[in-house]
Amino acid sequence: MLRRRSFWIAAAAVAYTAFAALRASGGHGPAWLALLGLPVLLALGLRWVERPPRGEDRIEPAARRAAAVCLTGAAMLAAARSGPAGLALIALGNLGAAAAAMAALVGLARIAGLGGLLEPPPSTRRLDAAAFASLFWTVAVALPAVSAVAPERAADLDPLLVHYATSAASLGSLTVTLVAIARVRIARRLELGVADRVEAALLLTATALAVGLAAAFVGVAPPESILPVTSAVAAVCVALCTVAADAAQVSRALRGTLAVATLATPPALLAVYAVHQAPRGDLGLRGAPQSSVGVAVFGACALCALAGLAAPVLARRFAPEGARWLGAFDAATRAAMNPEPEAALEAALSALREASDAGVAGQAPPALYLLSPPERVTVDRAGYAHTEPAEVPARLIELAQIEPERVLRVEAAEAVEVRRPEVRPLLAWLAERDVGVVALVNDAEGPIGALAIPRARRASPMTLEEVSGLRAVADRLGAVIAVSAMLSGSRGREVAARREAEERAREVSRLERAVAQGAGRFRAIAALLARPARAAAYSPAARAALEQLERLGVAGGPVTLLTAPGIDAVAWGAVVHLTSPRAGGPLAIVDGAAPVPEGFAQAFAQARGAAPARDEAAAIEGSAETPSALALWRDPDSSPIEAARGGTLLVLDAQALPSEVQSYLGAALPDDVGLVVAVPQTVDALAATGQLSERLADRLGDRAVALPSLSSRAEDLRALALDHLARIGVRLRGRPFGLDLRALQAVLDHPWPGNDAEMGAVLLRAALVAKGDVIGEKDLAAIGFAPPPEPASGADSARGEARRARRRRADPRG
């Protein structure tokens, strides 16, 4: 493929030429259009030349580069012709025409075939034609260039020499191009894809030459002006033919172009001749009104329009073999669409028989050879199928497999029989049956037969368009045969399919029950983790936080929990998970402040084949084989991301994770994993101080919820304390603990800077020293817990009033 730098070089050359034309014309005329429009057209042309192919790219890079140079040269010639006919512009225009002509010849030598038995002769890849054409253009470029740069040295030169050199170089280049194309056409006429491209290039070059000479003859423009343009147009046609993605499209476009040129060129040239000769009276129009010239031009335009309407009819006449086989292949493909397999096969073979010379001089009809069972199927003139035993050589199937479009042509095999002796027995087999081409018939599993078309009285080789049509017929017949085979054994397969479907249905039901049970277990675990957050949520702060988390959980995006010290972030993260669309999946929890994320130590020890240490994190930190944190997160066996597939990943203290892990988490988290992170500050504050990576911060966004502290949950303190004591009592003594009124008042008055963690620790210590089942103020004093003294005035009085307000909200009776 061409690099972008090549375009800028080409655009600079064209822009320089256009600027020179603009300067020579004094800033007026069409040079402005050339300066502004030609680089855009050149960009479109280069993009077409280097466009990526849909399938296998068989165009050589050298041919693409040559086509790009050819387009650049043609654009330079057009830019030079937009200004006055000065020596400098003539030199630049001739340089562009020379580049276009030589690049087209280089591309012609680099035409790639479709492969198969045939290989391109080395002689067709030589660049002697391009070198020979350069001799003509060297003089045509040097003469005006020397005259423009050093006029004193060229003072003795006749100015007409420049025009003669330009015309001679153009005609010589066109002649060399025609000879080179003819040489390639003769040497590679049997190669599919190459023959179509070369044929198109030859006819287009000949047409361009004929039109250019005729235009010069009738006086459309002087020969030194029209012939370089003709040479550049022919070169562009050759270059585009060499890099076209589909050679069959080149053939179809060629037929339309030739039809239009054949019908429209004569009236167009006649109109030009009439316009040029009318002022001199050579046409007997002396004294006639000026409208006579307009009538002549209008008549020529009308004839060209009629020629455009008649062009499709003439284009069909330009098709190979009069389009006989192309029509037959299309008809056979349509006939094979019959839903009845036997009728489709008979109709397709009948359509092929009508296009062949079957029944004339003992000509064999088209035949379908089946491999299993080995049979030969033909259709008589009445349309009835006949089947007889016949076998196809295995080598024939192998060779057809490697041929382009899986079509083996007899002329291609005859061209290589001298250097490939294994082809000779196959040629004898084909000649005995008068077969001209064999198309392989495949189904989903491989070759199942071969379609043989008689050689008949065909004079020219098959084109790629015909081969593609025959391939379409063979593919359709393969589908028909496959359908017939399926129908013959459909009953047994139907019974087996029903039995298998019943077994699969039972297996699906079992798996659905297993999935439902697994989802139920995940929900139960998450509900157990979320219980502390829902157990006592009576305060406005707690209710607001729960509602906000549930709303964000339903949305399914990442959620940030802003936590103060001691708040149980796991419970609140479990609330988000239970309300998310992934509530039936796992809830994976990672503590970013831990030395090694949970689960990593065990997985790493098992990967090393060692028994897990008692202190797994310490064991890994002290090992010489300690993997990096990022490697552990990427490990599919121990990564928390993989553990959270289909569920939610809860990361505590995400700012404590290594920066590379944070970046990986922000960039590589899959769509089927929800993300909840707990951080002590806002995402923006952490990102500003460098504690949180920008990728993770961008992933989290502004979906943050500040978890309420116990100091803002006065209404919840009583229920929270009793819930803690109930669970502690059941664990320690099998029955819940109580809390007397004075102890409850102390609990309500305490500000709880350590939040959930501090309350749990205080109540546990008090339960351990308590003698009975009710914890009193003495038990709290025994562990050193005492309410702050009642303040007297000022700020302390305000804090005391706040504590009393909390006490009233917690227990209105108090």
PDB file of N, CA and C in Angstrom, residues 528-575:
ATOM      1  N   LEU A 528     -26.936 -11.040  52.882  1.00  0.00           N
ATOM      2  CA  LEU A 528     -26.325 -11.155  54.207  1.00  0.00           C
ATOM      3  C   LEU A 528     -25.310 -10.028  54.431  1.00  0.00           C
ATOM      4  N   LEU A 529     -24.524  -9.719  53.364  1.00  0.00           N
ATOM      5  CA  LEU A 529     -23.549  -8.640  53.496  1.00  0.00           C
ATOM      6  C   LEU A 529     -24.227  -7.278  53.593  1.00  0.00           C
ATOM      7  N   ALA A 530     -25.380  -7.106  52.939  1.00  0.00           N
ATOM      8  CA  ALA A 530     -26.065  -5.816  52.940  1.00  0.00           C
ATOM      9  C   ALA A 530     -26.905  -5.592  54.190  1.00  0.00           C
ATOM     10  N   ARG A 531     -27.065  -6.615  55.068  1.00  0.00           N
ATOM     11  CA  ARG A 531     -27.953  -6.498  56.229  1.00  0.00           C
ATOM     12  C   ARG A 531     -27.564  -5.356  57.160  1.00  0.00           C
ATOM     13  N   PRO A 532     -26.267  -5.134  57.473  1.00  0.00           N
ATOM     14  CA  PRO A 532     -25.937  -4.024  58.382  1.00  0.00           C
ATOM     15  C   PRO A 532     -26.384  -2.662  57.861  1.00  0.00           C
ATOM     16  N   ALA A 533     -26.415  -2.471  56.540  1.00  0.00           N
ATOM     17  CA  ALA A 533     -26.826  -1.176  56.002  1.00  0.00           C
ATOM     18  C   ALA A 533     -28.336  -1.004  56.053  1.00  0.00           C
ATOM     19  N   ARG A 534     -29.089  -2.082  55.974  1.00  0.00           N
ATOM     20  CA  ARG A 534     -30.549  -1.991  55.961  1.00  0.00           C
ATOM     21  C   ARG A 534     -31.169  -2.221  57.341  1.00  0.00           C
ATOM     22  N   ALA A 535     -30.384  -2.741  58.297  1.00  0.00           N
ATOM     23  CA  ALA A 535     -30.958  -3.147  59.581  1.00  0.00           C
ATOM     24  C   ALA A 535     -31.543  -1.960  60.337  1.00  0.00           C
ATOM     25  N   ALA A 536     -30.889  -0.847  60.316  1.00  0.00           N
ATOM     26  CA  ALA A 536     -31.356   0.316  61.076  1.00  0.00           C
ATOM     27  C   ALA A 536     -31.181   1.552  60.220  1.00  0.00           C
ATOM     28  N   ALA A 537     -32.062   1.753  59.262  1.00  0.00           N
ATOM     29  CA  ALA A 537     -31.971   2.893  58.352  1.00  0.00           C
ATOM     30  C   ALA A 537     -33.231   3.727  58.496  1.00  0.00           C
ATOM     31  N   TYR A 538     -33.355   4.385  59.677  1.00  0.00           N
ATOM     32  CA  TYR A 538     -34.520   5.214  59.935  1.00  0.00           C
ATOM     33  C   TYR A 538     -34.221   6.696  59.774  1.00  0.00           C
ATOM     34  N   SER A 539     -32.989   7.059  59.902  1.00  0.00           N
ATOM     35  CA  SER A 539     -32.625   8.466  59.840  1.00  0.00           C
ATOM     36  C   SER A 539     -32.730   8.972  58.403  1.00  0.00           C
ATOM     37  N   PRO A 540     -32.976  10.279  58.229  1.00  0.00           N
ATOM     38  CA  PRO A 540     -33.023  10.828  56.863  1.00  0.00           C
ATOM     39  C   PRO A 540     -31.721  10.615  56.102  1.00  0.00           C
ATOM     40  N   ALA A 541     -30.589  10.728  56.790  1.00  0.00           N
ATOM     41  CA  ALA A 541     -29.311  10.552  56.091  1.00  0.00           C
ATOM     42  C   ALA A 541     -29.172   9.133  55.557  1.00  0.00           C
ATOM     43  N   ALA A 542     -29.515   8.137  56.376  1.00  0.00           N
ATOM     44  CA  ALA A 542     -29.404   6.749  55.929  1.00  0.00           C
ATOM     45  C   ALA A 542     -30.398   6.445  54.818  1.00  0.00           C
ATOM     46  N   ARG A 543     -31.638   6.922  54.941  1.00  0.00           N
ATOM     47  CA  ARG A 543     -32.625   6.667  53.905  1.00  0.00           C
ATOM     48  C   ARG A 543     -32.220   7.320  52.590  1.00  0.00           C
ATOM     49  N   ALA A 544     -31.723   8.552  52.668  1.00  0.00           N
ATOM     50  CA  ALA A 544     -31.294   9.233  51.440  1.00  0.00           C
ATOM     51  C   ALA A 544     -30.146   8.490  50.770  1.00  0.00           C
ATOM     52  N   ALA A 545     -29.174   8.024  51.584  1.00  0.00           N
ATOM     53  CA  ALA A 545     -28.048   7.281  51.010  1.00  0.00           C
ATOM     54  C   ALA A 545     -28.526   5.981  50.364  1.00  0.00           C
ATOM     55  N   LEU A 546     -29.438   5.255  51.041  1.00  0.00           N
ATOM     56  CA  LEU A 546     -29.949   4.008  50.459  1.00  0.00           C
ATOM     57  C   LEU A 546     -30.686   4.261  49.150  1.00  0.00           C
ATOM     58  N   GLU A 547     -31.541   5.258  49.128  1.00  0.00           N
ATOM     59  CA  GLU A 547     -32.290   5.531  47.910  1.00  0.00           C
ATOM     60  C   GLU A 547     -31.364   5.929  46.769  1.00  0.00           C
ATOM     61  N   GLN A 548     -30.354   6.721  47.059  1.00  0.00           N
ATOM     62  CA  GLN A 548     -29.416   7.124  46.007  1.00  0.00           C
ATOM     63  C   GLN A 548     -28.618   5.940  45.497  1.00  0.00           C
ATOM     64  N   LEU A 549     -28.182   5.064  46.416  1.00  0.00           N
ATOM     65  CA  LEU A 549     -27.424   3.883  45.987  1.00  0.00           C
ATOM     66  C   LEU A 549     -28.300   2.937  45.174  1.00  0.00           C
ATOM     67  N   GLU A 550     -29.549   2.757  45.580  1.00  0.00           N
ATOM     68  CA  GLU A 550     -30.438   1.877  44.819  1.00  0.00           C
ATOM     69  C   GLU A 550     -30.686   2.445  43.418  1.00  0.00           C
ATOM     70  N   ARG A 551     -30.835   3.745  43.312  1.00  0.00           N
ATOM     71  CA  ARG A 551     -31.043   4.353  41.996  1.00  0.00           C
ATOM     72  C   ARG A 551     -29.807   4.180  41.111  1.00  0.00           C
ATOM     73  N   LEU A 552     -28.626   4.381  41.635  1.00  0.00           N
ATOM     74  CA  LEU A 552     -27.398   4.180  40.856  1.00  0.00           C
ATOM     75  C   LEU A 552     -27.187   2.715  40.525  1.00  0.00           C
ATOM     76  N   GLY A 553     -27.590   1.822  41.442  1.00  0.00           N
ATOM     77  CA  GLY A 553     -27.459   0.402  41.158  1.00  0.00           C
ATOM     78  C   GLY A 553     -28.333  -0.023  40.004  1.00  0.00           C
ATOM     79  N   VAL A 554     -29.552   0.490  39.944  1.00  0.00           N
ATOM     80  CA  VAL A 554     -30.439   0.171  38.821  1.00  0.00           C
ATOM     81  C   VAL A 554     -29.851   0.679  37.508  1.00  0.00           C
ATOM     82  N   ALA A 555     -29.200   1.843  37.529  1.00  0.00           N
ATOM     83  CA  ALA A 555     -28.582   2.379  36.314  1.00  0.00           C
ATOM     84  C   ALA A 555     -27.451   1.501  35.822  1.00  0.00           C
ATOM     85  N   GLY A 556     -26.763   0.808  36.713  1.00  0.00           N
ATOM     86  CA  GLY A 556     -25.743  -0.156  36.312  1.00  0.00           C
ATOM     87  C   GLY A 556     -24.363   0.392  36.085  1.00  0.00           C
ATOM     88  N   GLY A 557     -24.117   1.684  36.256  1.00  0.00           N
ATOM     89  CA  GLY A 557     -22.788   2.244  36.039  1.00  0.00           C
ATOM     90  C   GLY A 557     -21.905   2.138  37.267  1.00  0.00           C
ATOM     91  N   PRO A 558     -20.643   2.561  37.150  1.00  0.00           N
ATOM     92  CA  PRO A 558     -19.752   2.564  38.308  1.00  0.00           C
ATOM     93  C   PRO A 558     -20.267   3.498  39.406  1.00  0.00           C
ATOM     94  N   VAL A 559     -20.035   3.108  40.673  1.00  0.00           N
ATOM     95  CA  VAL A 559     -20.509   3.871  41.825  1.00  0.00           C
ATOM     96  C   VAL A 559     -19.334   4.090  42.769  1.00  0.00           C
ATOM     97  N   THR A 560     -19.208   5.311  43.287  1.00  0.00           N
ATOM     98  CA  THR A 560     -18.154   5.651  44.237  1.00  0.00           C
ATOM     99  C   THR A 560     -18.783   5.877  45.609  1.00  0.00           C
ATOM    100  N   LEU A 561     -18.252   5.196  46.620  1.00  0.00           N
ATOM    101  CA  LEU A 561     -18.705   5.356  47.995  1.00  0.00           C
ATOM    102  C   LEU A 561     -17.689   6.208  48.747  1.00  0.00           C
ATOM    103  N   LEU A 562     -18.121   7.360  49.271  1.00  0.00           N
ATOM    104  CA  LEU A 562     -17.252   8.223  50.068  1.00  0.00           C
ATOM    105  C   LEU A 562     -17.425   7.819  51.524  1.00  0.00           C
ATOM    106  N   THR A 563     -16.411   7.222  52.106  1.00  0.00           N
ATOM    107  CA  THR A 563     -16.527   6.608  53.431  1.00  0.00           C
ATOM    108  C   THR A 563     -15.653   7.334  54.440  1.00  0.00           C
ATOM    109  N   ALA A 564     -16.195   7.498  55.631  1.00  0.00           N
ATOM    110  CA  ALA A 564     -15.395   7.980  56.756  1.00  0.00           C
ATOM    111  C   ALA A 564     -14.788   6.780  57.476  1.00  0.00           C
ATOM    112  N   PRO A 565     -13.795   6.965  58.358  1.00  0.00           N
ATOM    113  CA  PRO A 565     -13.173   5.833  59.043  1.00  0.00           C
ATOM    114  C   PRO A 565     -14.202   5.044  59.849  1.00  0.00           C
ATOM    115  N   GLY A 566     -14.146   3.742  59.706  1.00  0.00           N
ATOM    116  CA  GLY A 566     -14.979   2.859  60.503  1.00  0.00           C
ATOM    117  C   GLY A 566     -16.312   2.516  59.895  1.00  0.00           C
ATOM    118  N   ILE A 567     -16.734   3.143  58.800  1.00  0.00           N
ATOM    119  CA  ILE A 567     -18.009   2.824  58.170  1.00  0.00           C
ATOM    120  C   ILE A 567     -17.877   1.510  57.405  1.00  0.00           C
ATOM    121  N   ASP A 568     -18.874   0.660  57.524  1.00  0.00           N
ATOM    122  CA  ASP A 568     -18.865  -0.639  56.848  1.00  0.00           C
ATOM    123  C   ASP A 568     -19.254  -0.426  55.384  1.00  0.00           C
ATOM    124  N   ALA A 569     -18.241  -0.206  54.502  1.00  0.00           N
ATOM    125  CA  ALA A 569     -18.521   0.050  53.086  1.00  0.00           C
ATOM    126  C   ALA A 569     -19.008  -1.194  52.365  1.00  0.00           C
ATOM    127  N   VAL A 570     -18.674  -2.398  52.886  1.00  0.00           N
ATOM    128  CA  VAL A 570     -19.095  -3.635  52.225  1.00  0.00           C
ATOM    129  C   VAL A 570     -20.619  -3.731  52.208  1.00  0.00           C
ATOM    130  N   ALA A 571     -21.270  -3.386  53.329  1.00  0.00           N
ATOM    131  CA  ALA A 571     -22.724  -3.468  53.399  1.00  0.00           C
ATOM    132  C   ALA A 571     -23.367  -2.539  52.376  1.00  0.00           C
ATOM    133  N   TRP A 572     -22.881  -1.310  52.275  1.00  0.00           N
ATOM    134  CA  TRP A 572     -23.453  -0.376  51.319  1.00  0.00           C
ATOM    135  C   TRP A 572     -23.149  -0.791  49.885  1.00  0.00           C
ATOM    136  N   GLY A 573     -21.947  -1.350  49.610  1.00  0.00           N
ATOM    137  CA  GLY A 573     -21.653  -1.862  48.274  1.00  0.00           C
ATOM    138  C   GLY A 573     -22.543  -3.035  47.912  1.00  0.00           C
ATOM    139  N   ALA A 574     -22.882  -3.877  48.904  1.00  0.00           N
ATOM    140  CA  ALA A 574     -23.799  -4.989  48.639  1.00  0.00           C
ATOM    141  C   ALA A 574     -25.190  -4.486  48.267  1.00  0.00           C
ATOM    142  N   VAL A 575     -25.604  -3.360  48.826  1.00  0.00           N
ATOM    143  CA  VAL A 575     -26.891  -2.771  48.451  1.00  0.00           C
ATOM    144  C   VAL A 575     -26.891  -2.395  46.972  1.00  0.00           C
TER     145      VAL A 575
END
